[in-house]
Short mmCIF file of C-alpha atoms in Angstrom, two decimals:
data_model
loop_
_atom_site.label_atom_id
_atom_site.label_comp_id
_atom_site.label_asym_id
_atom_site.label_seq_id
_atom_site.Cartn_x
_atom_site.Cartn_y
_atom_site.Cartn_z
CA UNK A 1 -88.10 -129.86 64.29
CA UNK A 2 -90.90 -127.68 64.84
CA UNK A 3 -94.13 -128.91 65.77
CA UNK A 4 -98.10 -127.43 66.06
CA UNK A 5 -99.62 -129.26 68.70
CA UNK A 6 -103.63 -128.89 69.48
CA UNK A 7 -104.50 -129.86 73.03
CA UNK A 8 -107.54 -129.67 75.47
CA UNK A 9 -108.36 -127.34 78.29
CA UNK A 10 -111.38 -127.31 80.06
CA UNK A 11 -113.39 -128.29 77.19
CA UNK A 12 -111.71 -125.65 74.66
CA UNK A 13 -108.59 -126.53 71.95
CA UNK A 14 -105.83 -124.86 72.67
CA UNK A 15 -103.06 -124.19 69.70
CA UNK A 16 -99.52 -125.06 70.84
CA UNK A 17 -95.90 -124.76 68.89
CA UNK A 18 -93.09 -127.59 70.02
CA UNK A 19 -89.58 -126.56 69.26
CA UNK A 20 -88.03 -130.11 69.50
CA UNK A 21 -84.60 -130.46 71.33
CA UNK A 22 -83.27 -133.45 73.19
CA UNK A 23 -82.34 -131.66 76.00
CA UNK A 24 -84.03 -132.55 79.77
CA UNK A 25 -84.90 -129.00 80.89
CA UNK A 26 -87.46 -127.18 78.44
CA UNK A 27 -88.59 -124.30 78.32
CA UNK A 28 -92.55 -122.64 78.56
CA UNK A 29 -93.27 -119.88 76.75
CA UNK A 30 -96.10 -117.30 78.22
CA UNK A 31 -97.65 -115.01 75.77
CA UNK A 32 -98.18 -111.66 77.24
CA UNK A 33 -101.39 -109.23 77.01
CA UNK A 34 -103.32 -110.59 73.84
CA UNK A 35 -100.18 -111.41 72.16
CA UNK A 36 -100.52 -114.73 70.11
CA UNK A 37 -97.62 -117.29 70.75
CA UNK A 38 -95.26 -115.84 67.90
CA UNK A 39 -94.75 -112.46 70.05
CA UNK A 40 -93.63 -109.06 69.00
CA UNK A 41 -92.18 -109.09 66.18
CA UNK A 42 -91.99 -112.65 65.96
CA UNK A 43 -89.31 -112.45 68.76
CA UNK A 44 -91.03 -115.18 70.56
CA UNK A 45 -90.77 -118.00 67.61
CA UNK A 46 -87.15 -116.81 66.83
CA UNK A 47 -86.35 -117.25 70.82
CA UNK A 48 -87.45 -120.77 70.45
CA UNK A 49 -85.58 -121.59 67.12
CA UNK A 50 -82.36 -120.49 68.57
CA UNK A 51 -82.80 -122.26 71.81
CA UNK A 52 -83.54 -125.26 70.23
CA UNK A 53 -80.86 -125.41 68.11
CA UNK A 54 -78.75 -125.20 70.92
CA UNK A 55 -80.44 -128.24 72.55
CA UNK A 56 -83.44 -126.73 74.40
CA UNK A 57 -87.27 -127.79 73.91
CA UNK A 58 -89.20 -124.85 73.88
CA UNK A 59 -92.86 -125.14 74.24
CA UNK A 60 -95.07 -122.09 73.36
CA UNK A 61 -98.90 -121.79 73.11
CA UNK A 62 -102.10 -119.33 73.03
CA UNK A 63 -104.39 -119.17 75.96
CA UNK A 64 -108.34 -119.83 75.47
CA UNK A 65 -109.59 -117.10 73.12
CA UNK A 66 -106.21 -115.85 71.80
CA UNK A 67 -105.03 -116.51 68.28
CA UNK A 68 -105.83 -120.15 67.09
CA UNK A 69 -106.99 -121.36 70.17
CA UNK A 70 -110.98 -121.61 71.11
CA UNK A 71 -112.85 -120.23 74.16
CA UNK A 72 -113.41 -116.72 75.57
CA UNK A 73 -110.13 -114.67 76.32
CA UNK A 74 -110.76 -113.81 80.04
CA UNK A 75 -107.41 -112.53 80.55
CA UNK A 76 -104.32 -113.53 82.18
CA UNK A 77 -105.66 -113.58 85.96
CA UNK A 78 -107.92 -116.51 84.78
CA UNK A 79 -105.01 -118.43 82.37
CA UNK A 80 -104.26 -121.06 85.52
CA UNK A 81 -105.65 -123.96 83.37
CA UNK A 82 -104.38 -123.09 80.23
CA UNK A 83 -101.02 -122.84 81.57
CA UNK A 84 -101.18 -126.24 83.55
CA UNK A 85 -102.77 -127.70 80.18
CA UNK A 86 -99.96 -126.64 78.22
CA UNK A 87 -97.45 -127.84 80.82
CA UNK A 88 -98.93 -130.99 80.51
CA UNK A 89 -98.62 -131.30 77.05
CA UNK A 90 -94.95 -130.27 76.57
CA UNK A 91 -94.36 -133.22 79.15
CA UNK A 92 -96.13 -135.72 76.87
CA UNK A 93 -94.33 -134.83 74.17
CA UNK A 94 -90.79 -134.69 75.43
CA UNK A 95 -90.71 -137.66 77.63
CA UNK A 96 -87.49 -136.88 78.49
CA UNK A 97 -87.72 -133.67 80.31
CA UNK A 98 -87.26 -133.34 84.40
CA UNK A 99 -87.11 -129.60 84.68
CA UNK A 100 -89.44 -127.07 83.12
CA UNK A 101 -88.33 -122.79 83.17
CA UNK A 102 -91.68 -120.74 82.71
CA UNK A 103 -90.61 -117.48 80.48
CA UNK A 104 -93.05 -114.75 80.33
CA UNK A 105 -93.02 -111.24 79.75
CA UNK A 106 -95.38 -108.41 81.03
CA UNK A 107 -98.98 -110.00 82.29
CA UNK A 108 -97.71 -113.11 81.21
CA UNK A 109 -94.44 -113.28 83.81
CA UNK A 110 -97.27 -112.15 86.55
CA UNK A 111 -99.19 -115.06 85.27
CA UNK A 112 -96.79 -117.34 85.58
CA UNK A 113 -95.71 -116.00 89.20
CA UNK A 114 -99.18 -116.77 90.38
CA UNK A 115 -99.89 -119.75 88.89
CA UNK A 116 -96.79 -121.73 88.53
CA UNK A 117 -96.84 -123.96 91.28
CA UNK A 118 -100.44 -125.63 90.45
CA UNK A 119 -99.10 -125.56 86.59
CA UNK A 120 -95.83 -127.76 87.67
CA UNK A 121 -92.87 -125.32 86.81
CA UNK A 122 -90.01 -125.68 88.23
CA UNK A 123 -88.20 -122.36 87.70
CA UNK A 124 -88.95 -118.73 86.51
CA UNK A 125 -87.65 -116.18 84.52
CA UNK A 126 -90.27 -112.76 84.49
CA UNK A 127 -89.01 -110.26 82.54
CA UNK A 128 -91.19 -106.85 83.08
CA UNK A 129 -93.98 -108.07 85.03
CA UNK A 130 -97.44 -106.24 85.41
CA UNK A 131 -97.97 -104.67 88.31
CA UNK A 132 -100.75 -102.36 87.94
CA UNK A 133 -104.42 -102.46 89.36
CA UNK A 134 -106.34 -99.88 86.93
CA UNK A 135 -104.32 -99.77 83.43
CA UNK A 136 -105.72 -96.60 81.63
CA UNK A 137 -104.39 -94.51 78.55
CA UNK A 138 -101.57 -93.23 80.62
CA UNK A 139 -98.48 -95.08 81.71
CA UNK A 140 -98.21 -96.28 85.48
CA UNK A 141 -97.20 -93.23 88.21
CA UNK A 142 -93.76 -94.13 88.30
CA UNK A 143 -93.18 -94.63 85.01
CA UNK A 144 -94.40 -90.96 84.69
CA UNK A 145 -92.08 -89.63 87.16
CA UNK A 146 -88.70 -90.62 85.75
CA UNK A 147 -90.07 -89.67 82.12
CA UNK A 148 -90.41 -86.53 83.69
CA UNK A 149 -87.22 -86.07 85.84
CA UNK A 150 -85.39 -86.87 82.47
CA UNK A 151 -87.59 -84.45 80.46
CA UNK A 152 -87.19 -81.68 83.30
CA UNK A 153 -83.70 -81.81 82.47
CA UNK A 154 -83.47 -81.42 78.93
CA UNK A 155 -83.61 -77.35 77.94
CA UNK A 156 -84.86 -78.39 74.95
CA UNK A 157 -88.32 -79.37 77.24
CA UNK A 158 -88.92 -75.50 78.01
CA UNK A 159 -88.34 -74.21 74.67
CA UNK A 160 -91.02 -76.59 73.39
CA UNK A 161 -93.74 -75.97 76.50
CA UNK A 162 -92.50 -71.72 75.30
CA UNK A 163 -93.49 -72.79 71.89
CA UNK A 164 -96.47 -74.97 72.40
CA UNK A 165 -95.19 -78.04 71.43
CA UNK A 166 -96.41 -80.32 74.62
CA UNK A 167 -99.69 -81.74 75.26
CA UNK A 168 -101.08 -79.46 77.93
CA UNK A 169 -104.13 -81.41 78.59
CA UNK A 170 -102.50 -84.44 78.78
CA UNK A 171 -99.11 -82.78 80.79
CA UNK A 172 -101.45 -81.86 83.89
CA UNK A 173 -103.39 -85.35 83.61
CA UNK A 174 -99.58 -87.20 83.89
CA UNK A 175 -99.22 -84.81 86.80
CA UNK A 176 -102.38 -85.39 88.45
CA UNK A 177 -101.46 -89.29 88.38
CA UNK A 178 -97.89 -88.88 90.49
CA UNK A 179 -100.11 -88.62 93.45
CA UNK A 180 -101.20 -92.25 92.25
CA UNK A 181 -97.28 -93.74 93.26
CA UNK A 182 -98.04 -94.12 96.64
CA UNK A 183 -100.78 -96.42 96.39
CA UNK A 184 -99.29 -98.16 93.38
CA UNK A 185 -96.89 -99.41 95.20
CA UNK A 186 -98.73 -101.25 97.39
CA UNK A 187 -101.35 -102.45 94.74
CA UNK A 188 -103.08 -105.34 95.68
CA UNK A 189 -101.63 -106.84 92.95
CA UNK A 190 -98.06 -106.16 93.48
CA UNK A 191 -98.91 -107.44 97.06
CA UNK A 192 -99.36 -110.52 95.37
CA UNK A 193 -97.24 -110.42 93.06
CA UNK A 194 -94.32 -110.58 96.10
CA UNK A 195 -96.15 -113.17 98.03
CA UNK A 196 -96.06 -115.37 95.72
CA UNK A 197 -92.40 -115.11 94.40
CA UNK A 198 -90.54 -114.07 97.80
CA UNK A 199 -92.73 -117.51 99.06
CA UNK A 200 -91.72 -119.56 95.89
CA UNK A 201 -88.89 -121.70 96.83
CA UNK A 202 -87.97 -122.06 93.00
CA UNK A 203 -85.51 -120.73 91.40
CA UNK A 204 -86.56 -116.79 90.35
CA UNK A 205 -85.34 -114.46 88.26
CA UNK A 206 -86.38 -111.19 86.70
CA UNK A 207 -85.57 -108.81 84.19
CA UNK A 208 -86.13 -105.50 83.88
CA UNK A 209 -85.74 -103.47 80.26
CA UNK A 210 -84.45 -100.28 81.78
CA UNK A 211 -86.56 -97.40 80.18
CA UNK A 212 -90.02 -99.83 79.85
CA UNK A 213 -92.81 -97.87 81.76
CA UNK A 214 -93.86 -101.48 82.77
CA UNK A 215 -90.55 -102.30 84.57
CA UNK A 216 -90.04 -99.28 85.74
CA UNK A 217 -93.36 -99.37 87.72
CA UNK A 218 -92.61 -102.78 88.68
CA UNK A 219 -89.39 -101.74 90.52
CA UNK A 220 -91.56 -98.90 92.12
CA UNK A 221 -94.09 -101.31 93.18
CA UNK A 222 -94.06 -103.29 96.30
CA UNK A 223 -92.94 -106.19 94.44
CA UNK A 224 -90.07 -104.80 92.69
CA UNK A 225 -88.59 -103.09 96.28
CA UNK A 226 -88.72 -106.95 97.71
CA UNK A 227 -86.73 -108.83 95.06
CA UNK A 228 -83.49 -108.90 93.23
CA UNK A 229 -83.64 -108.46 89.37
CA UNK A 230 -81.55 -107.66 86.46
CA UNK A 231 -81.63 -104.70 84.33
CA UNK A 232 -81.40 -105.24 80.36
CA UNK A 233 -80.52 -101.33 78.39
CA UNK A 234 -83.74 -100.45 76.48
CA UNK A 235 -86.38 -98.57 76.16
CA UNK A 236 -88.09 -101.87 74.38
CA UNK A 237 -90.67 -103.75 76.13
CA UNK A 238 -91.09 -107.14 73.88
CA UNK A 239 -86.77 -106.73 73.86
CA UNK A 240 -87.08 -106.21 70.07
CA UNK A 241 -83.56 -105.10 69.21
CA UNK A 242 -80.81 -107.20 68.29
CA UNK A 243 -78.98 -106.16 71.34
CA UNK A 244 -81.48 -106.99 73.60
CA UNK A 245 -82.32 -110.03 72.16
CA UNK A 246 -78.91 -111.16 72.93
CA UNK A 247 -78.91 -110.06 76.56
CA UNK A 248 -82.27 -112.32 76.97
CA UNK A 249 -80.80 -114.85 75.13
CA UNK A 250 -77.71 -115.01 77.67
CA UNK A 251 -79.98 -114.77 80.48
CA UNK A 252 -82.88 -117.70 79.47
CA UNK A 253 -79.82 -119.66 78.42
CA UNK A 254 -77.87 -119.34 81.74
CA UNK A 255 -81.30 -119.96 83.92
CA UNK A 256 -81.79 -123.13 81.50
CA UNK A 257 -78.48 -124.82 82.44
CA UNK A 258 -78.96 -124.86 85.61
#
């Protein structure tokens, strides 16, 4: 049975959404970005429905200031206490769980990486985490690169630039930003990033969707060098294809069992 579930958090209501399962390990849901709880595509409420059919709680929720939930949205950096809060909560109502998996994707699986020991979870899955310092209008260096190294060898690419078919202006800016890799990698937030995970003693594990500018940055980064992680085939960030909601699927379902 599916649940909504309003709870406190430092004097704001927070909106929550129980996927009721009798199982004892649950699962957390993260929203990424500003992403309410349902996700992309509603791939976050259908992840839960088909978890809990199979036995799994699943507990998701929107931060302070994000979708039905009150308070200023000061982004995931500050979303310690919401997370903790909402940890809370899925205890209280499933009584019977002893394990909790946190399950975020993009700022979210950062999030959750930096704040899951004071929130009480007691193993992670982080599937593209964020990586980058100074987001702009342009994806991250590396990302950049290995669009290009593909694009370089496509003949199609100089019959187009011939033709005047690519984005000068914004060709030379991409270019300009490769001499940004170096220093992404050792962003002080990738620096953190790997503290805190290679320092976790929890169970870890991350996943990667192959062509996602954010992933690939994060294997770039300092961070993604450091630790293990596995690699789902898509270009899709939020996983939206039937394919690759299958491979997560597998993945959350394996890391639940445990």
């Amino acid at each position: 049975m599916r649940r909504m579930i309003g709870f406190p958090c430092a004097g704001e209501t927070l909106a929550g959404t129980l996927d009721e399962a009798e199982r004892a390990t649950g699962l957390l849901i993260v929203s990424g970005g500003n992403e309410i709880r349902i996700g992309a595509h509603r791939g976050m409420a259908l992840l839960a429905a088909k978890l809990a059919v199979a036995g799994i709680p699943v507990f998701r929720y929107d931060r302070r200031g994000i979708g039905d939930s009150t308070g200023v949205n000061s982004g995931f950096e500050h979303s310690a206490d919401d997370m903790a809060a909402a940890v809370t909560t899925f205890r209280s109502h499933c009584p019977q769980l002893t394990r909790i998996v946190g399950f975020g994707n993009c700022d979210a699986a950062t999030a959750i990486a930096l704040f899951y020991r004071q929130a009480g979870i007691d193993a992670l899955v982080l599937a593209n985490p964020w990586t980058v310092d100074r987001p702009d209008d342009l994806p991250p260096a590396a990302a950049i690169r290995a669009h290009y190294l593909e694009r370089l060898k496509d003949p199609s690419t100089y019959l187009r630039l011939l033709r005047g078919g690519v984005d000068l202006r914004r060709f030379f800016r991409g270019l300009s930003k490769l001499s940004e890799s170096k220093s992404e990698a050792g962003s002080g937030l990738a620096s953190r990033l790997k503290t805190a995970l290679t320092s976790a003693g929890k169970p870890v594990r991350i996943v990667l969707a192959k062509g996602d500018a954010t992933a690939i940055a994060f294997a770039a980064s300092e961070a993604g060098t450091a630790l293990p992680f596995d690699t789902i085939d898509t270009a899709s960030h939020s996983f939206a294809h039937a394919q690759d909601q299958i491979a997560l699927e597998t993945i959350l379902k394996a890391e639940l069992a445990r």
